[in-house]
Short mmCIF file of C-alpha atoms and ligand atoms in Angstrom, two decimals:
data_model
loop_
_atom_site.label_atom_id
_atom_site.label_comp_id
_atom_site.label_asym_id
_atom_site.label_seq_id
_atom_site.Cartn_x
_atom_site.Cartn_y
_atom_site.Cartn_z
CA MET A 1 101.86 84.14 68.54
CA THR A 2 102.99 83.42 72.09
CA ASP A 3 100.50 82.80 74.87
CA PRO A 4 99.25 86.24 76.04
CA SER A 5 100.42 85.61 79.59
CA GLU A 6 104.03 85.30 78.36
CA ARG A 7 103.98 88.78 76.85
CA TYR A 8 103.43 90.63 80.11
CA ARG A 9 105.39 91.07 83.29
CA THR A 10 104.35 87.70 84.66
CA THR A 11 106.85 85.22 86.06
CA ALA A 12 106.90 81.50 85.23
CA ALA A 13 105.21 80.88 88.60
CA GLN A 14 102.41 83.32 87.77
CA ARG A 15 101.89 81.68 84.38
CA GLU A 16 101.70 78.29 86.09
CA LEU A 17 99.18 79.74 88.57
CA ALA A 18 97.09 81.13 85.69
CA ALA A 19 97.14 77.78 83.88
CA ARG A 20 96.06 75.97 87.05
CA VAL A 21 93.15 78.34 87.64
CA ARG A 22 92.14 78.20 83.97
CA GLU A 23 91.90 74.44 84.10
CA ILE A 24 89.74 74.50 87.24
CA ALA A 25 87.54 77.26 85.79
CA GLU A 26 87.03 75.62 82.40
CA THR A 27 86.35 72.20 83.89
CA HIS A 28 84.22 73.12 86.89
CA PHE A 29 83.03 76.75 86.71
CA ALA A 30 82.02 77.10 83.05
CA PRO A 31 79.31 74.40 83.04
CA ARG A 32 77.44 76.00 85.96
CA ALA A 33 78.16 79.71 85.31
CA LEU A 34 74.61 80.43 84.15
CA GLU A 35 73.08 78.46 87.01
CA TRP A 36 74.87 80.56 89.66
CA GLU A 37 73.57 83.79 88.21
CA GLN A 38 70.04 82.50 87.61
CA THR A 39 69.65 81.19 91.16
CA GLY A 40 71.62 83.99 92.83
CA GLN A 41 73.28 81.31 94.99
CA PHE A 42 76.77 81.71 96.37
CA PRO A 43 79.11 79.40 94.39
CA ALA A 44 80.45 77.59 97.49
CA PRO A 45 81.72 74.48 95.63
CA ASN A 46 83.89 76.70 93.43
CA ILE A 47 85.43 78.40 96.46
CA LYS A 48 86.19 74.96 97.92
CA LEU A 49 87.96 73.90 94.72
CA LEU A 50 90.03 77.08 94.67
CA ALA A 51 90.92 76.63 98.34
CA GLU A 52 92.00 73.02 97.76
CA ALA A 53 94.24 74.24 94.93
CA GLY A 54 95.82 76.82 97.30
CA VAL A 55 94.37 79.72 95.31
CA MET A 56 92.19 81.29 98.05
CA GLY A 57 95.38 82.07 99.98
CA THR A 58 96.97 84.00 97.10
CA ALA A 59 96.76 87.29 99.03
CA VAL A 60 97.48 85.77 102.48
CA PRO A 61 101.07 85.98 103.77
CA VAL A 62 102.99 82.69 103.91
CA GLU A 63 103.29 82.81 107.72
CA TYR A 64 99.47 82.64 107.92
CA GLY A 65 99.16 79.67 105.59
CA GLY A 66 98.80 81.56 102.32
CA ALA A 67 100.83 81.80 99.14
CA GLY A 68 102.11 85.32 99.91
CA GLY A 69 101.39 86.53 96.37
CA GLY A 70 101.36 90.14 95.23
CA TRP A 71 98.58 92.12 93.57
CA LEU A 72 99.65 90.84 90.15
CA ASP A 73 99.16 87.23 91.31
CA SER A 74 95.62 88.11 92.38
CA ALA A 75 95.00 89.89 89.06
CA VAL A 76 96.14 86.87 87.09
CA VAL A 77 93.86 84.57 89.12
CA LEU A 78 90.80 86.82 88.84
CA GLU A 79 91.24 87.26 85.09
CA GLU A 80 91.15 83.49 84.65
CA ILE A 81 88.09 83.05 86.88
CA ALA A 82 86.17 85.91 85.22
CA ARG A 83 86.86 84.42 81.81
CA THR A 84 84.28 81.73 82.56
CA CYS A 85 82.29 82.75 85.65
CA TYR A 86 81.64 86.34 86.76
CA VAL A 87 79.74 85.25 89.89
CA THR A 88 82.73 83.24 91.13
CA ALA A 89 85.10 86.11 90.35
CA MET A 90 82.92 88.45 92.42
CA ALA A 91 82.66 85.84 95.19
CA THR A 92 86.46 85.69 95.54
CA LEU A 93 87.40 89.32 94.79
CA GLY A 94 87.56 90.33 98.46
CA GLU A 95 89.56 87.37 99.78
CA LEU A 96 91.98 87.63 96.84
CA GLY A 97 92.19 91.37 97.35
CA VAL A 98 91.48 94.20 99.70
CA GLN A 99 89.90 92.28 102.59
CA SER A 100 92.86 89.91 103.06
CA ARG A 101 95.50 92.50 102.32
CA ALA A 102 94.00 95.12 104.64
CA ILE A 103 93.77 92.62 107.50
CA ALA A 104 97.38 91.53 106.85
CA ALA A 105 98.66 95.11 106.64
CA PHE A 106 96.62 96.87 109.34
CA GLY A 107 95.02 94.24 111.61
CA ASP A 108 96.35 93.46 115.09
CA ALA A 109 98.27 90.24 115.70
CA ALA A 110 95.36 88.29 117.24
CA LEU A 111 93.01 89.30 114.41
CA LYS A 112 95.51 88.22 111.76
CA ALA A 113 96.20 84.90 113.46
CA ASP A 114 92.48 84.24 113.73
CA LEU A 115 91.27 85.31 110.28
CA LEU A 116 94.03 84.92 107.70
CA PRO A 117 94.55 81.13 107.93
CA ARG A 118 90.78 80.63 107.66
CA ILE A 119 90.62 82.88 104.59
CA ALA A 120 93.41 80.85 102.97
CA ARG A 121 91.45 77.64 103.64
CA GLY A 122 88.32 79.14 102.08
CA ASP A 123 86.48 78.82 105.40
CA VAL A 124 85.59 82.50 105.85
CA VAL A 125 83.55 84.88 103.70
CA CYS A 126 84.71 88.41 104.38
CA SER A 127 82.71 91.35 103.00
CA ILE A 128 83.58 95.00 102.82
CA CYS A 129 80.78 97.39 103.78
CA ILE A 130 81.25 101.00 102.72
CA THR A 131 78.24 102.05 100.64
CA GLU A 132 75.17 103.45 102.41
CA ALA A 133 71.75 104.42 101.09
CA ASP A 134 72.78 108.09 100.82
CA SER A 135 76.54 107.68 100.47
CA GLY A 136 78.10 105.94 97.46
CA SER A 137 80.98 107.70 95.69
CA ASP A 138 80.94 110.32 98.48
CA VAL A 139 82.29 108.27 101.40
CA GLY A 140 82.54 111.45 103.47
CA ALA A 141 78.73 111.38 103.75
CA ILE A 142 78.47 108.07 105.66
CA VAL A 143 76.38 108.14 108.83
CA THR A 144 77.33 104.78 110.38
CA ARG A 145 78.98 105.66 113.67
CA ALA A 146 81.11 103.95 116.33
CA VAL A 147 80.91 105.53 119.78
CA PRO A 148 83.56 104.54 122.38
CA THR A 149 82.47 102.33 125.25
CA ASP A 150 84.25 100.14 127.83
CA GLY A 151 86.60 97.79 125.91
CA GLY A 152 85.54 98.89 122.42
CA TRP A 153 82.78 100.65 120.52
CA ARG A 154 79.03 100.67 120.07
CA LEU A 155 78.33 100.66 116.33
CA SER A 156 75.07 101.86 114.74
CA GLY A 157 74.04 102.60 111.17
CA GLY A 158 73.32 100.86 107.89
CA LYS A 159 74.89 99.80 104.62
CA ALA A 160 73.43 99.21 101.14
CA LEU A 161 74.39 97.36 97.91
CA ILE A 162 76.66 94.94 99.78
CA SER A 163 77.79 91.65 98.21
CA ARG A 164 77.60 88.21 99.85
CA LEU A 165 75.89 89.17 103.10
CA ASP A 166 73.74 86.00 102.79
CA VAL A 167 76.83 83.90 103.51
CA VAL A 168 79.14 86.37 105.25
CA ASP A 169 81.16 85.56 108.40
CA ILE A 170 83.21 88.75 108.81
CA MET A 171 82.60 92.33 107.65
CA LEU A 172 85.05 95.21 107.30
CA VAL A 173 82.69 98.06 108.15
CA CYS A 174 83.51 101.63 107.21
CA THR A 175 82.41 103.89 110.05
CA ARG A 176 82.68 107.33 111.52
CA PHE A 177 84.31 107.31 114.98
CA GLY A 178 83.25 109.37 118.00
CA THR A 179 80.63 112.06 118.16
CA GLY A 180 82.09 114.65 115.76
CA GLU A 181 80.27 116.79 113.22
CA GLY A 182 79.42 113.94 110.82
CA ARG A 183 80.83 115.10 107.50
CA GLY A 184 84.10 114.38 105.61
CA ILE A 185 86.57 111.51 106.02
CA ARG A 186 88.69 112.85 108.89
CA ASP A 187 86.97 110.69 111.51
CA VAL A 188 86.30 107.71 109.21
CA GLY A 189 87.98 104.31 109.64
CA PHE A 190 87.17 100.57 109.61
CA LEU A 191 86.09 98.00 112.21
CA VAL A 192 86.00 94.24 111.76
CA VAL A 193 82.53 92.98 112.71
CA GLU A 194 81.51 89.34 113.05
CA ARG A 195 78.15 88.50 111.44
CA ASP A 196 76.88 86.78 114.58
CA ARG A 197 77.24 89.80 116.90
CA PRO A 198 73.93 90.86 118.51
CA GLY A 199 72.48 93.86 116.64
CA VAL A 200 73.64 92.80 113.16
CA THR A 201 70.75 92.32 110.70
CA VAL A 202 70.91 91.46 107.00
CA SER A 203 67.97 92.16 104.70
CA GLY A 204 67.09 92.37 101.01
CA ALA A 205 68.37 90.02 98.33
CA HIS A 206 68.36 92.19 95.24
CA GLN A 207 68.90 90.40 91.94
CA THR A 208 71.40 92.17 89.68
CA LEU A 209 72.19 92.31 85.97
CA GLY A 210 75.37 90.27 86.56
CA GLY A 211 73.69 87.61 88.70
CA GLU A 212 75.18 88.10 92.17
CA ARG A 213 72.75 89.33 94.81
CA LEU A 214 73.17 92.52 96.86
CA PHE A 215 71.98 93.12 100.43
CA GLU A 216 71.37 95.73 103.12
CA LEU A 217 73.03 95.66 106.51
CA THR A 218 71.57 97.20 109.66
CA LEU A 219 73.77 97.73 112.72
CA THR A 220 71.90 98.45 115.94
CA ASP A 221 74.11 99.27 118.92
CA VAL A 222 76.54 96.46 118.03
CA PHE A 223 79.38 95.98 120.52
CA VAL A 224 82.76 95.73 118.74
CA PRO A 225 85.83 94.97 120.92
CA GLU A 226 89.05 96.98 120.69
CA ARG A 227 90.97 94.16 119.05
CA ASN A 228 88.62 94.44 116.03
CA LEU A 229 89.95 97.86 115.08
CA LEU A 230 91.36 97.74 111.55
CA VAL A 231 92.09 101.43 110.96
CA GLY A 232 90.97 104.16 113.35
CA PRO A 233 89.75 107.72 112.75
CA GLY A 234 91.56 109.18 109.75
CA GLY A 235 92.31 105.66 108.55
CA PHE A 236 90.23 105.91 105.42
CA LYS A 237 93.21 107.48 103.65
CA THR A 238 95.36 104.53 104.73
CA MET A 239 92.76 102.13 103.37
CA MET A 240 92.71 104.08 100.09
CA ASN A 241 96.13 102.55 99.36
CA ALA A 242 94.56 99.11 99.50
CA PHE A 243 91.64 100.31 97.35
CA ASN A 244 94.13 101.28 94.64
CA GLY A 245 95.09 97.61 94.52
CA GLN A 246 91.45 96.59 94.48
CA ARG A 247 90.96 98.77 91.39
CA CYS A 248 93.55 96.67 89.57
CA LEU A 249 91.61 93.54 90.52
CA ASN A 250 88.26 94.96 89.43
CA ALA A 251 90.01 95.79 86.12
CA ALA A 252 91.42 92.25 85.88
CA ILE A 253 87.84 90.94 86.08
CA SER A 254 86.91 93.24 83.17
CA ILE A 255 89.80 91.78 81.17
CA GLY A 256 88.78 88.20 81.94
CA ILE A 257 85.21 88.90 80.82
CA ALA A 258 86.44 90.51 77.59
CA GLN A 259 88.86 87.64 76.91
CA GLY A 260 86.17 85.03 77.51
CA ALA A 261 83.88 86.89 75.11
CA LEU A 262 86.58 87.13 72.45
CA ASP A 263 87.33 83.39 72.77
CA ALA A 264 83.62 82.65 72.21
CA ALA A 265 83.44 85.05 69.22
CA LEU A 266 86.48 83.49 67.55
CA ALA A 267 84.92 80.04 67.76
CA ARG A 268 81.55 81.30 66.55
CA ALA A 269 82.99 83.28 63.60
CA GLN A 270 84.88 80.26 62.31
CA GLN A 271 81.89 77.95 62.65
CA ARG A 272 79.01 80.15 61.40
CA GLU A 273 78.66 80.30 57.60
CA GLN A 274 76.83 82.90 55.50
CA PHE A 275 77.07 83.54 51.74
CA GLY A 276 78.96 80.24 51.48
CA HIS A 277 81.81 81.35 53.79
CA PRO A 278 82.57 81.27 57.49
CA ILE A 279 81.72 84.79 58.70
CA ALA A 280 85.33 84.92 59.99
CA ASP A 281 86.35 85.49 56.33
CA PHE A 282 84.52 88.83 56.12
CA GLN A 283 86.54 91.98 56.74
CA GLY A 284 83.77 93.47 58.89
CA ILE A 285 84.11 90.54 61.28
CA ARG A 286 87.92 90.27 61.08
CA TRP A 287 88.30 93.91 62.04
CA MET A 288 85.91 93.62 64.97
CA LEU A 289 87.88 90.61 66.25
CA ALA A 290 91.15 92.50 65.77
CA ASP A 291 89.78 95.55 67.61
CA CYS A 292 88.77 93.28 70.51
CA ALA A 293 92.30 91.88 70.68
CA ILE A 294 93.90 95.36 70.53
CA ASP A 295 91.63 96.58 73.33
CA ILE A 296 92.34 93.57 75.57
CA GLU A 297 96.11 93.73 75.00
CA ALA A 298 96.17 97.43 75.93
CA ALA A 299 94.06 96.91 79.05
CA ARG A 300 96.13 93.95 80.23
CA ALA A 301 99.36 95.90 79.80
CA LEU A 302 97.95 98.79 81.86
CA VAL A 303 96.59 96.54 84.61
CA HIS A 304 99.78 94.51 84.89
CA ARG A 305 101.84 97.72 85.04
CA ALA A 306 99.66 99.04 87.87
CA ALA A 307 99.47 95.74 89.78
CA TYR A 308 103.18 94.93 89.37
CA ASN A 309 104.01 98.10 91.25
CA ASP A 310 107.76 97.57 91.55
CA GLY A 311 107.51 95.55 94.76
CA ASN A 312 105.63 98.22 96.78
CA ASP A 313 102.86 97.07 99.11
CA PHE A 314 100.10 98.92 97.27
CA PRO A 315 99.70 100.02 93.65
CA ASN A 316 99.75 103.77 93.14
CA ARG A 317 96.64 105.84 92.68
CA TYR A 318 97.27 107.18 89.19
CA ASP A 319 98.29 103.90 87.53
CA SER A 320 95.44 101.93 89.06
CA ALA A 321 92.82 104.58 88.16
CA VAL A 322 94.06 104.75 84.55
CA ALA A 323 94.05 100.94 84.30
CA LYS A 324 90.60 100.56 85.83
CA VAL A 325 88.84 103.17 83.70
CA PHE A 326 90.38 101.80 80.51
CA ALA A 327 89.70 98.13 81.34
CA ASN A 328 86.10 98.73 82.49
CA GLU A 329 85.20 100.68 79.34
CA MET A 330 87.19 98.29 77.15
CA SER A 331 85.17 95.29 78.36
CA LEU A 332 81.93 97.01 77.33
CA ARG A 333 83.31 97.76 73.86
CA VAL A 334 84.58 94.20 73.43
CA THR A 335 81.48 92.41 74.68
CA ASP A 336 79.24 94.65 72.55
CA ARG A 337 81.27 93.79 69.41
CA VAL A 338 81.14 90.11 70.36
CA LEU A 339 77.35 90.19 70.61
CA GLN A 340 77.28 91.76 67.12
CA ILE A 341 79.48 88.94 65.79
CA PHE A 342 76.97 86.41 67.16
CA GLY A 343 74.18 88.29 65.30
CA GLY A 344 70.57 87.79 66.41
CA HIS A 345 71.54 84.55 68.14
CA GLY A 346 73.79 86.62 70.37
CA PHE A 347 70.66 88.14 71.90
CA LEU A 348 69.46 84.75 73.14
CA ARG A 349 70.09 83.71 76.72
CA ASP A 350 71.13 80.24 75.44
CA LEU A 351 74.37 81.47 73.85
CA PRO A 352 77.16 83.11 75.87
CA ALA A 353 77.37 86.50 74.10
CA GLU A 354 74.67 88.35 76.06
CA ARG A 355 76.05 86.98 79.32
CA TYR A 356 79.46 88.60 78.79
CA LEU A 357 77.86 91.95 77.95
CA ARG A 358 75.85 91.86 81.20
CA TRP A 359 78.87 90.81 83.24
CA ALA A 360 80.94 93.63 81.77
CA ARG A 361 78.50 96.25 83.04
CA TYR A 362 79.59 95.88 86.68
CA GLY A 363 83.19 97.11 86.30
CA GLY A 364 82.40 100.80 86.05
CA LEU A 365 79.91 100.74 88.93
CA GLY A 366 81.98 99.39 91.84
CA GLY A 367 85.36 100.37 93.28
CA GLY A 368 85.36 103.92 91.91
CA THR A 369 83.26 104.96 88.92
CA PRO A 370 84.94 106.19 85.70
CA GLN A 371 83.58 109.68 86.40
CA VAL A 372 85.08 109.88 89.89
CA LEU A 373 88.35 108.24 88.79
CA ARG A 374 88.72 110.62 85.83
CA ASP A 375 88.48 113.51 88.32
CA GLY A 376 91.27 111.89 90.34
CA ILE A 377 93.43 111.37 87.23
CA ALA A 378 92.98 115.03 86.27
CA GLY A 379 93.93 116.01 89.83
CA GLU A 380 97.18 114.03 89.53
CA LEU A 381 97.91 115.75 86.20
CA TYR A 382 97.44 119.18 87.78
CA ARG A 383 99.64 118.25 90.76
CA ALA A 384 102.41 117.00 88.46
CA ARG A 385 102.54 120.38 86.67
CA ARG A 386 102.86 122.45 89.86
C1 FAD I 401 77.50 94.37 91.81
C2 FAD I 401 77.84 95.37 92.86
C3 FAD I 401 78.47 94.96 94.02
C4 FAD I 401 78.74 95.87 95.03
N1 FAD I 401 79.31 95.42 96.20
C5 FAD I 401 79.59 96.32 97.18
C6 FAD I 401 80.15 95.86 98.42
O1 FAD I 401 80.39 94.67 98.62
N2 FAD I 401 80.44 96.79 99.37
C7 FAD I 401 80.18 98.12 99.19
O2 FAD I 401 80.48 98.90 100.09
N3 FAD I 401 79.60 98.57 98.06
C8 FAD I 401 79.30 97.70 97.04
N4 FAD I 401 78.72 98.14 95.89
C9 FAD I 401 78.33 99.54 95.77
C10 FAD I 401 79.30 100.35 94.91
O3 FAD I 401 80.53 100.48 95.54
C11 FAD I 401 78.61 101.69 94.65
O4 FAD I 401 77.56 101.44 93.72
C12 FAD I 401 79.57 102.74 94.11
O5 FAD I 401 80.44 103.17 95.13
C13 FAD I 401 78.83 103.94 93.54
O6 FAD I 401 77.97 104.51 94.49
P1 FAD I 401 76.41 104.73 94.15
O7 FAD I 401 75.89 103.51 93.50
O8 FAD I 401 75.75 105.23 95.36
O9 FAD I 401 76.42 105.85 93.02
P2 FAD I 401 76.54 107.43 93.24
O10 FAD I 401 77.79 107.74 94.01
O11 FAD I 401 75.27 107.97 93.72
O12 FAD I 401 76.80 107.89 91.73
C14 FAD I 401 75.74 107.96 90.77
C15 FAD I 401 76.37 108.51 89.47
O13 FAD I 401 76.92 109.81 89.73
C16 FAD I 401 78.30 109.83 89.35
N5 FAD I 401 79.03 110.70 90.27
C17 FAD I 401 79.09 110.66 91.63
N6 FAD I 401 79.93 111.58 92.10
C18 FAD I 401 80.45 112.22 91.02
C19 FAD I 401 81.42 113.26 90.84
N7 FAD I 401 82.02 113.86 91.90
N8 FAD I 401 81.72 113.66 89.58
C20 FAD I 401 81.09 113.08 88.49
N9 FAD I 401 80.19 112.07 88.61
C21 FAD I 401 79.88 111.67 89.85
C22 FAD I 401 78.76 108.40 89.44
O14 FAD I 401 79.89 108.17 88.60
C23 FAD I 401 77.52 107.65 88.96
O15 FAD I 401 77.51 107.62 87.56
C24 FAD I 401 78.41 97.25 94.85
C25 FAD I 401 77.80 97.67 93.67
C26 FAD I 401 77.50 96.75 92.68
C27 FAD I 401 76.81 97.23 91.43
#
């Protein structure tokens, strides 16, 4: 059997990138994966290693010091990181994905020149802040608002369930613009907000099932200069193109988690003996392992198809939604089977099986839930028949 990465649409350069990241992850991330989730600390040393290897600039254009990779490059990298350390995958998802690509595509020249080289060097943590206490899937219900003032905007509101705000430098904040009626996405866009602006407050440090911590953000009359505009009123639809790409990356993390779990189950099944045989000899186990492989192969093919995207800037909505729903649900099926293969020992925190199952639970919560994405997929089917 050939290496899985050779059976997809990856180039030799992407396979080399994957191998490089795998080596870093297995050597440096795997031994401390549990520690990062138990302490809730940001895995800064891992980001440094990835930056030194040129990986943090995967999504940054070459002219800004990055590698100028496409969405598939980012997917390949995130799969390899998630295979050993979910917390590190989540800590790099934004810089390898929508944050960097949105700044590169929509930011003004000064903003790009300032931020992108620092992202590529791993010097900047850049969060995206969309979710609010009363607005999750329904972005049209956000209440954060930017009111025009001399030279920019005054921004007020709050965000919830936001990653990495304990270490953040820059935030892409989803906001309503002006003083309109306050419903729907017509007046919604994004501003870039520096963490150290007066009026920015971070609170909470909620522990999660996967290990990374989530925070609340309060914005009290924060001045944001004109040059920090990313996309103005009506720009949410523009940003949706970038979110389609982000869905492929969320799905790549699901694949990495499932692959890491399958690797662990294969080793365990060959080593654990019952009834005088390795449990790998029993059909019940063989078929579970085979079902895991079938699931992962199918998900990877879907995600690579969506992320490859025939050279367009952003993956399309239908392909990325199909890939994300399948990969998210696949990773739950796979990690559940893997825990079964580990038996009662799989329930212990000491062995890796339960860890993968917990990590897999995130995929279907962030970046578009399976329920909301299924609605979108059905909508595309109806449109295609008109
Ligand atoms: C680990 C983690 C990290 C996160 N990081 C960030 C971050 O950095 N930035 C950020 O902005 N957000 C972040 N989030 C928040 C995440 O994006 C939201 O949880 C997500 O958008 C869902 O919103 P909600 O939790 O409010 O759920 P809700 O939207 O309230 O949904 C609750 C349930 O109702 C279902 N539902 C909602 N609408 C429909 C519908 N129309 N049809 C059928 N079912 C529906 C959903 O599928 C879900 O099952 C993070 C979440 C997690 C878990």
